[in-house]
Amino acid sequence: MLIWFTTPPQGPDLARVALWPAFIGFVLAAVAGAIALPLLRRLKVRQHVYEDAPESHQVKSGTPTMGGIVFAIAVLPLALDLQVPMLGEFLILILGCAAIGAIDDLLGIFRGKNAGLKARTKLLLTAVIALLFLTRLDSSYAEFPRQTLLAIGTWHLTVPYLWWLLLGMLAVTGTIHAVNLTDGLDGLAAGSMLPPLAALAALGFAHVLPQPTMVALLGLGACAAFLLYNRHPAKMFMGDTGSLALGALLAGVAIAEGEMLLLLLVGGIFAAEALSVIVQVGYFKATRGKRIFRMSPLHHHFELGGMNELEVTTRFWGISAVLSALGWWIAK
């Protein structure tokens, strides 16, 4: 797998080598999930559904959570050769955010309700991890589009280092919490993550950026495997352990490919979910109790409008695929 770092494949070898890290990610996550599911059940690591959730969600209470540990396991092959630039930085980012999510999940479990770390605490901790990732990434000898917000073919939109650092922190923390908000329906977050990771992997191949491409493919395989356990009706939830890890992985890959702004398009589902919450809360406060959406995040709005969970999920997957294909076409 790691030979691709030094010898990018050409011709017929390209598809074979491209599928290899995705296959590794799939197998590791699938095996880890098969081991984790009965263990989480035995340890009673269960999800507590918040009281304001739609009535149909109350039956999900008691479903094993913290299944997102499989994403952390899927990226462990990156540790096989930390002398390859950028791999250590990705491990810090993904595993660090997974650890924050795990603490949040465990606190919620021990307290017997869906209340873990405070939102500002999670924001601060993920911002620190993001800052560490960005500063180490920039100081490494890895070849990547430095201080780049958007790369379209050979055209790059670059900014001064400080702006890149601040916007990078915003991209990481924003994506992390957007994915966290999206993880409210069976298979929604993991399935919606597949198209943007595929688009970024394709762009990484086109621009010869092996490390972030490898990470995207590992994540792609892991998300596909997690759907074996998380598709409707879910046997296991990823919890904040998984949603924070996935958000960090997606943002990290985009930053390392110089496609920070493209996240808004390829990750449009996640952006829309986060924006719906911001708009709902802001409008509620400004109007002293009125709402724009039936409920936020956005997927709950459609649920309460009469669509069943599977319909909402599959349509969001389709929209994610269209947006990601459009993003790839623009930036290729």
CSV table of C-alpha atoms in Angstrom, one decimal:
chain,number,residue,atom,x,y,z
A,1,MET,CA,0.0,0.0,0.0
A,2,LEU,CA,2.7,2.5,0.9
A,3,ILE,CA,4.6,2.0,-2.3
A,4,TRP,CA,2.2,4.5,-3.9
A,5,PHE,CA,3.8,7.3,-1.8
A,6,THR,CA,7.1,7.1,-3.7
A,7,THR,CA,5.9,5.6,-7.1
A,8,PRO,CA,2.6,6.9,-8.3
A,9,PRO,CA,0.9,4.2,-10.4
A,10,GLN,CA,0.3,4.7,-14.1
A,11,GLY,CA,-1.9,3.1,-16.7
A,12,PRO,CA,-3.7,-0.1,-15.7
A,13,ASP,CA,-2.0,-0.1,-12.3
A,14,LEU,CA,-3.8,3.0,-11.3
A,15,ALA,CA,-7.2,1.4,-10.6
A,16,ARG,CA,-5.7,-1.6,-8.8
A,17,VAL,CA,-3.5,0.5,-6.5
A,18,ALA,CA,-6.3,3.0,-5.9
A,19,LEU,CA,-8.7,0.3,-4.7
A,20,TRP,CA,-6.1,-1.2,-2.3
A,21,PRO,CA,-6.2,1.4,0.5
A,22,ALA,CA,-10.0,1.5,0.2
A,23,PHE,CA,-10.1,-2.3,0.5
A,24,ILE,CA,-7.8,-2.1,3.6
A,25,GLY,CA,-10.0,0.5,5.2
A,26,PHE,CA,-13.1,-1.5,4.5
A,27,VAL,CA,-11.7,-4.8,5.9
A,28,LEU,CA,-10.3,-3.1,9.0
A,29,ALA,CA,-13.5,-1.3,9.8
A,30,ALA,CA,-15.7,-4.3,9.0
A,31,VAL,CA,-13.7,-6.6,11.3
A,32,ALA,CA,-13.4,-3.9,14.0
A,33,GLY,CA,-17.2,-3.5,13.8
A,34,ALA,CA,-17.9,-7.2,14.1
A,35,ILE,CA,-15.7,-7.2,17.3
A,36,ALA,CA,-17.0,-3.9,18.7
A,37,LEU,CA,-20.7,-4.6,18.3
A,38,PRO,CA,-21.1,-7.5,20.8
A,39,LEU,CA,-18.5,-5.9,23.1
A,40,LEU,CA,-20.4,-2.6,23.2
A,41,ARG,CA,-23.7,-4.5,23.9
A,42,ARG,CA,-22.0,-6.4,26.7
A,43,LEU,CA,-20.6,-3.3,28.2
A,44,LYS,CA,-24.0,-1.5,27.8
A,45,VAL,CA,-22.4,1.4,25.9
A,46,ARG,CA,-25.8,2.7,24.7
A,47,GLN,CA,-27.1,5.7,23.0
A,48,HIS,CA,-29.5,8.0,25.0
A,49,VAL,CA,-31.8,9.8,22.5
A,50,TYR,CA,-32.4,13.4,23.5
A,51,GLU,CA,-35.9,14.2,24.6
A,52,ASP,CA,-36.7,16.7,21.9
A,53,ALA,CA,-36.0,14.2,19.1
A,54,PRO,CA,-38.9,13.1,16.9
A,55,GLU,CA,-41.1,10.5,18.5
A,56,SER,CA,-40.0,7.9,16.0
A,57,HIS,CA,-36.4,8.2,17.3
A,58,GLN,CA,-37.3,7.2,20.9
A,59,VAL,CA,-37.1,3.5,19.9
A,60,LYS,CA,-33.4,4.0,19.1
A,61,SER,CA,-32.6,4.6,22.7
A,62,GLY,CA,-30.4,1.8,23.9
A,63,THR,CA,-28.7,1.1,20.6
A,64,PRO,CA,-24.9,0.6,21.0
A,65,THR,CA,-22.9,3.7,20.4
A,66,MET,CA,-19.2,4.7,20.0
A,67,GLY,CA,-19.0,2.5,16.9
A,68,GLY,CA,-17.0,5.2,15.3
A,69,ILE,CA,-13.9,3.6,16.9
A,70,VAL,CA,-13.8,1.7,13.7
A,71,PHE,CA,-12.7,4.8,11.8
A,72,ALA,CA,-9.8,5.3,14.2
A,73,ILE,CA,-8.8,1.7,13.6
A,74,ALA,CA,-9.1,2.0,9.8
A,75,VAL,CA,-6.5,4.8,9.6
A,76,LEU,CA,-3.9,3.0,11.8
A,77,PRO,CA,-2.0,1.7,8.7
A,78,LEU,CA,-0.8,5.3,8.4
A,79,ALA,CA,1.4,4.6,11.4
A,80,LEU,CA,3.3,1.9,9.5
A,81,ASP,CA,5.7,4.5,8.1
A,82,LEU,CA,5.7,7.8,10.0
A,83,GLN,CA,8.8,8.8,8.1
A,84,VAL,CA,6.5,9.5,5.1
A,85,PRO,CA,5.6,13.2,5.5
A,86,MET,CA,2.1,14.2,6.5
A,87,LEU,CA,1.0,10.8,7.8
A,88,GLY,CA,1.8,11.6,11.5
A,89,GLU,CA,-0.1,14.9,11.1
A,90,PHE,CA,-3.2,13.1,9.9
A,91,LEU,CA,-3.0,10.6,12.7
A,92,ILE,CA,-2.8,13.4,15.3
A,93,LEU,CA,-5.9,15.1,13.7
A,94,ILE,CA,-8.1,12.0,13.3
A,95,LEU,CA,-7.2,10.2,16.5
A,96,GLY,CA,-7.1,13.4,18.5
A,97,CYS,CA,-10.7,14.3,17.4
A,98,ALA,CA,-11.8,10.7,17.9
A,99,ALA,CA,-10.5,10.8,21.5
A,100,ILE,CA,-12.4,14.0,22.2
A,101,GLY,CA,-15.6,12.4,20.8
A,102,ALA,CA,-15.0,9.3,22.9
A,103,ILE,CA,-14.8,11.4,26.0
A,104,ASP,CA,-18.0,13.1,25.1
A,105,ASP,CA,-19.7,9.8,24.4
A,106,LEU,CA,-18.5,8.3,27.7
A,107,LEU,CA,-19.6,11.2,29.7
A,108,GLY,CA,-23.1,11.0,28.2
A,109,ILE,CA,-23.3,7.3,29.0
A,110,PHE,CA,-22.1,7.6,32.5
A,111,ARG,CA,-24.5,10.5,33.2
A,112,GLY,CA,-27.4,8.5,31.8
A,113,LYS,CA,-28.5,11.1,29.3
A,114,ASN,CA,-27.5,12.6,26.0
A,115,ALA,CA,-25.2,15.2,27.6
A,116,GLY,CA,-21.4,14.9,27.3
A,117,LEU,CA,-18.9,17.7,27.0
A,118,LYS,CA,-20.2,21.3,26.7
A,119,ALA,CA,-20.3,22.6,23.2
A,120,ARG,CA,-17.7,25.3,23.8
A,121,THR,CA,-15.4,22.7,25.4
A,122,LYS,CA,-15.6,20.5,22.3
A,123,LEU,CA,-15.0,23.5,20.1
A,124,LEU,CA,-12.0,24.6,22.0
A,125,LEU,CA,-10.4,21.1,22.1
A,126,THR,CA,-11.0,20.4,18.4
A,127,ALA,CA,-9.6,23.9,17.6
A,128,VAL,CA,-6.4,23.0,19.5
A,129,ILE,CA,-6.1,19.7,17.5
A,130,ALA,CA,-6.7,21.6,14.3
A,131,LEU,CA,-4.1,24.2,15.1
A,132,LEU,CA,-1.6,21.4,15.9
A,133,PHE,CA,-2.4,19.7,12.6
A,134,LEU,CA,-2.0,22.9,10.5
A,135,THR,CA,1.2,24.1,12.1
A,136,ARG,CA,2.9,20.7,11.8
A,137,LEU,CA,1.6,20.3,8.2
A,138,ASP,CA,3.0,23.6,7.1
A,139,SER,CA,6.4,23.0,8.8
A,140,SER,CA,6.7,19.5,7.3
A,141,TYR,CA,8.6,18.8,4.1
A,142,ALA,CA,5.5,17.3,2.5
A,143,GLU,CA,4.7,18.5,-1.0
A,144,PHE,CA,1.2,20.0,-1.0
A,145,PRO,CA,-0.5,23.3,-2.1
A,146,ARG,CA,0.6,25.5,0.9
A,147,GLN,CA,-1.6,28.3,2.0
A,148,THR,CA,-4.1,27.4,-0.7
A,149,LEU,CA,-7.9,27.8,-0.2
A,150,LEU,CA,-8.9,26.5,-3.7
A,151,ALA,CA,-7.1,24.7,-6.5
A,152,ILE,CA,-8.8,24.5,-9.9
A,153,GLY,CA,-6.5,22.8,-12.3
A,154,THR,CA,-3.3,24.8,-12.3
A,155,TRP,CA,-4.9,27.9,-10.8
A,156,HIS,CA,-4.5,28.3,-7.0
A,157,LEU,CA,-6.2,30.8,-4.7
A,158,THR,CA,-3.6,31.5,-2.0
A,159,VAL,CA,-3.7,33.6,1.1
A,160,PRO,CA,-1.1,34.8,3.7
A,161,TYR,CA,-0.1,32.2,6.3
A,162,LEU,CA,-2.1,33.6,9.2
A,163,TRP,CA,-5.3,33.7,7.2
A,164,TRP,CA,-4.7,30.2,6.0
A,165,LEU,CA,-4.2,29.1,9.6
A,166,LEU,CA,-7.3,30.8,10.9
A,167,LEU,CA,-9.5,29.6,8.0
A,168,GLY,CA,-8.0,26.1,8.3
A,169,MET,CA,-9.0,26.0,12.0
A,170,LEU,CA,-12.5,27.2,11.0
A,171,ALA,CA,-12.7,24.6,8.3
A,172,VAL,CA,-11.7,21.7,10.6
A,173,THR,CA,-13.9,22.7,13.6
A,174,GLY,CA,-16.8,23.7,11.3
A,175,THR,CA,-16.7,20.4,9.4
A,176,ILE,CA,-16.3,18.3,12.5
A,177,HIS,CA,-19.4,19.8,14.1
A,178,ALA,CA,-21.4,19.8,10.8
A,179,VAL,CA,-20.8,16.1,10.5
A,180,ASN,CA,-21.8,15.7,14.1
A,181,LEU,CA,-25.1,17.4,13.5
A,182,THR,CA,-25.7,15.3,10.4
A,183,ASP,CA,-25.3,12.0,12.3
A,184,GLY,CA,-29.0,11.9,13.3
A,185,LEU,CA,-30.4,9.2,11.0
A,186,ASP,CA,-29.4,5.7,10.4
A,187,GLY,CA,-26.6,5.7,7.8
A,188,LEU,CA,-26.9,9.4,7.0
A,189,ALA,CA,-23.5,10.7,8.0
A,190,ALA,CA,-21.5,7.7,6.8
A,191,GLY,CA,-23.4,7.5,3.5
A,192,SER,CA,-23.2,11.2,2.8
A,193,MET,CA,-19.4,11.1,3.5
A,194,LEU,CA,-18.8,8.6,0.7
A,195,PRO,CA,-19.2,11.0,-2.3
A,196,PRO,CA,-17.0,13.9,-1.0
A,197,LEU,CA,-14.2,11.4,0.0
A,198,ALA,CA,-14.4,9.8,-3.5
A,199,ALA,CA,-14.3,13.3,-5.1
A,200,LEU,CA,-11.3,14.4,-3.1
A,201,ALA,CA,-9.5,11.1,-3.7
A,202,ALA,CA,-10.0,11.5,-7.5
A,203,LEU,CA,-8.7,15.1,-7.3
A,204,GLY,CA,-5.7,13.9,-5.2
A,205,PHE,CA,-4.9,11.4,-7.9
A,206,ALA,CA,-5.2,14.0,-10.6
A,207,HIS,CA,-2.9,16.4,-8.8
A,208,VAL,CA,-0.5,13.8,-7.6
A,209,LEU,CA,-1.0,14.2,-3.9
A,210,PRO,CA,-0.6,10.7,-2.6
A,211,GLN,CA,-0.9,11.2,1.2
A,212,PRO,CA,-4.3,12.9,1.4
A,213,THR,CA,-5.5,10.6,-1.3
A,214,MET,CA,-4.5,7.6,0.7
A,215,VAL,CA,-6.3,9.0,3.8
A,216,ALA,CA,-9.4,9.7,1.7
A,217,LEU,CA,-9.5,6.2,0.4
A,218,LEU,CA,-9.0,4.6,3.8
A,219,GLY,CA,-11.9,6.7,5.1
A,220,LEU,CA,-14.0,5.8,2.0
A,221,GLY,CA,-13.5,2.1,2.7
A,222,ALA,CA,-14.2,2.5,6.4
A,223,CYS,CA,-17.5,4.4,5.8
A,224,ALA,CA,-18.7,1.8,3.4
A,225,ALA,CA,-17.9,-0.9,6.0
A,226,PHE,CA,-19.6,1.0,8.8
A,227,LEU,CA,-22.9,1.1,6.8
A,228,LEU,CA,-23.0,-2.7,7.3
A,229,TYR,CA,-23.8,-1.9,10.9
A,230,ASN,CA,-25.3,1.6,10.7
A,231,ARG,CA,-27.7,1.3,7.7
A,232,HIS,CA,-31.4,1.3,8.6
A,233,PRO,CA,-32.3,-0.2,11.0
A,234,ALA,CA,-29.0,0.6,12.7
A,235,LYS,CA,-27.4,-2.0,14.9
A,236,MET,CA,-24.7,0.5,16.0
A,237,PHE,CA,-24.2,4.3,16.1
A,238,MET,CA,-20.9,6.0,15.4
A,239,GLY,CA,-21.4,8.5,18.3
A,240,ASP,CA,-19.3,11.5,18.6
A,241,THR,CA,-16.3,9.2,18.5
A,242,GLY,CA,-17.0,8.6,14.8
A,243,SER,CA,-18.6,11.9,13.7
A,244,LEU,CA,-15.7,14.0,15.1
A,245,ALA,CA,-13.1,11.6,13.5
A,246,LEU,CA,-14.9,11.7,10.1
A,247,GLY,CA,-15.3,15.4,10.1
A,248,ALA,CA,-11.6,15.8,10.9
A,249,LEU,CA,-10.6,13.3,8.2
A,250,LEU,CA,-12.7,15.1,5.5
A,251,ALA,CA,-11.4,18.6,6.4
A,252,GLY,CA,-7.8,17.4,6.7
A,253,VAL,CA,-7.9,15.8,3.3
A,254,ALA,CA,-9.4,19.0,1.7
A,255,ILE,CA,-6.8,21.3,3.4
A,256,ALA,CA,-3.9,19.1,2.4
A,257,GLU,CA,-5.2,19.1,-1.2
A,258,GLY,CA,-5.6,22.9,-1.2
A,259,GLU,CA,-9.4,22.5,-1.5
A,260,MET,CA,-10.6,24.1,1.7
A,261,LEU,CA,-13.3,26.2,0.0
A,262,LEU,CA,-14.4,23.2,-2.1
A,263,LEU,CA,-15.6,21.6,1.2
A,264,LEU,CA,-18.7,23.9,1.0
A,265,LEU,CA,-19.7,22.2,-2.2
A,266,VAL,CA,-18.6,18.6,-1.9
A,267,GLY,CA,-19.6,18.6,1.7
A,268,GLY,CA,-22.8,20.5,0.9
A,269,ILE,CA,-25.0,18.2,2.9
A,270,PHE,CA,-23.0,18.8,6.1
A,271,ALA,CA,-22.9,22.5,5.4
A,272,ALA,CA,-26.7,22.6,4.9
A,273,GLU,CA,-27.3,20.7,8.1
A,274,ALA,CA,-25.1,23.1,10.1
A,275,LEU,CA,-26.6,26.2,8.5
A,276,SER,CA,-30.1,25.0,9.3
A,277,VAL,CA,-29.2,24.9,13.0
A,278,ILE,CA,-27.6,28.4,12.9
A,279,VAL,CA,-30.6,29.9,11.0
A,280,GLN,CA,-33.1,28.2,13.3
A,281,VAL,CA,-31.5,29.3,16.5
A,282,GLY,CA,-30.9,32.9,15.2
A,283,TYR,CA,-34.4,33.3,13.9
A,284,PHE,CA,-35.9,31.8,17.1
A,285,LYS,CA,-34.0,34.3,19.3
A,286,ALA,CA,-34.7,37.2,17.0
A,287,THR,CA,-38.5,36.5,16.8
A,288,ARG,CA,-38.8,35.3,20.4
A,289,GLY,CA,-40.0,31.8,19.6
A,290,LYS,CA,-40.8,31.6,15.9
A,291,ARG,CA,-39.2,28.9,13.7
A,292,ILE,CA,-38.3,28.6,10.1
A,293,PHE,CA,-37.9,24.8,10.1
A,294,ARG,CA,-40.2,22.3,11.8
A,295,MET,CA,-37.1,21.1,13.6
A,296,SER,CA,-33.4,21.4,13.0
A,297,PRO,CA,-31.0,20.0,11.9
A,298,LEU,CA,-32.5,19.9,8.4
A,299,HIS,CA,-33.1,16.1,8.2
A,300,HIS,CA,-35.6,16.4,11.1
A,301,HIS,CA,-37.5,19.1,9.2
A,302,PHE,CA,-38.2,16.6,6.4
A,303,GLU,CA,-39.0,13.8,8.8
A,304,LEU,CA,-41.7,15.9,10.5
A,305,GLY,CA,-42.9,16.9,7.0
A,306,GLY,CA,-44.0,13.3,6.4
A,307,MET,CA,-40.9,11.6,4.8
A,308,ASN,CA,-39.7,8.5,6.5
A,309,GLU,CA,-36.2,8.0,7.7
A,310,LEU,CA,-35.0,5.9,4.8
A,311,GLU,CA,-36.4,8.4,2.2
A,312,VAL,CA,-34.6,11.3,3.9
A,313,THR,CA,-31.3,9.4,4.1
A,314,THR,CA,-31.3,8.1,0.5
A,315,ARG,CA,-32.2,11.5,-0.9
A,316,PHE,CA,-29.5,13.2,1.1
A,317,TRP,CA,-27.0,10.6,-0.2
A,318,GLY,CA,-28.1,11.4,-3.8
A,319,ILE,CA,-27.7,15.1,-3.2
A,320,SER,CA,-24.3,14.5,-1.7
A,321,ALA,CA,-23.3,12.5,-4.8
A,322,VAL,CA,-24.4,15.3,-7.2
A,323,LEU,CA,-22.7,18.0,-5.3
A,324,SER,CA,-19.5,16.0,-5.0
A,325,ALA,CA,-19.5,15.2,-8.7
A,326,LEU,CA,-20.0,18.9,-9.5
A,327,GLY,CA,-17.1,19.8,-7.1
A,328,TRP,CA,-14.8,17.3,-8.8
A,329,TRP,CA,-15.8,18.6,-12.3
A,330,ILE,CA,-15.0,22.2,-11.3
A,331,ALA,CA,-11.7,21.5,-9.6
A,332,LYS,CA,-10.2,18.7,-11.8
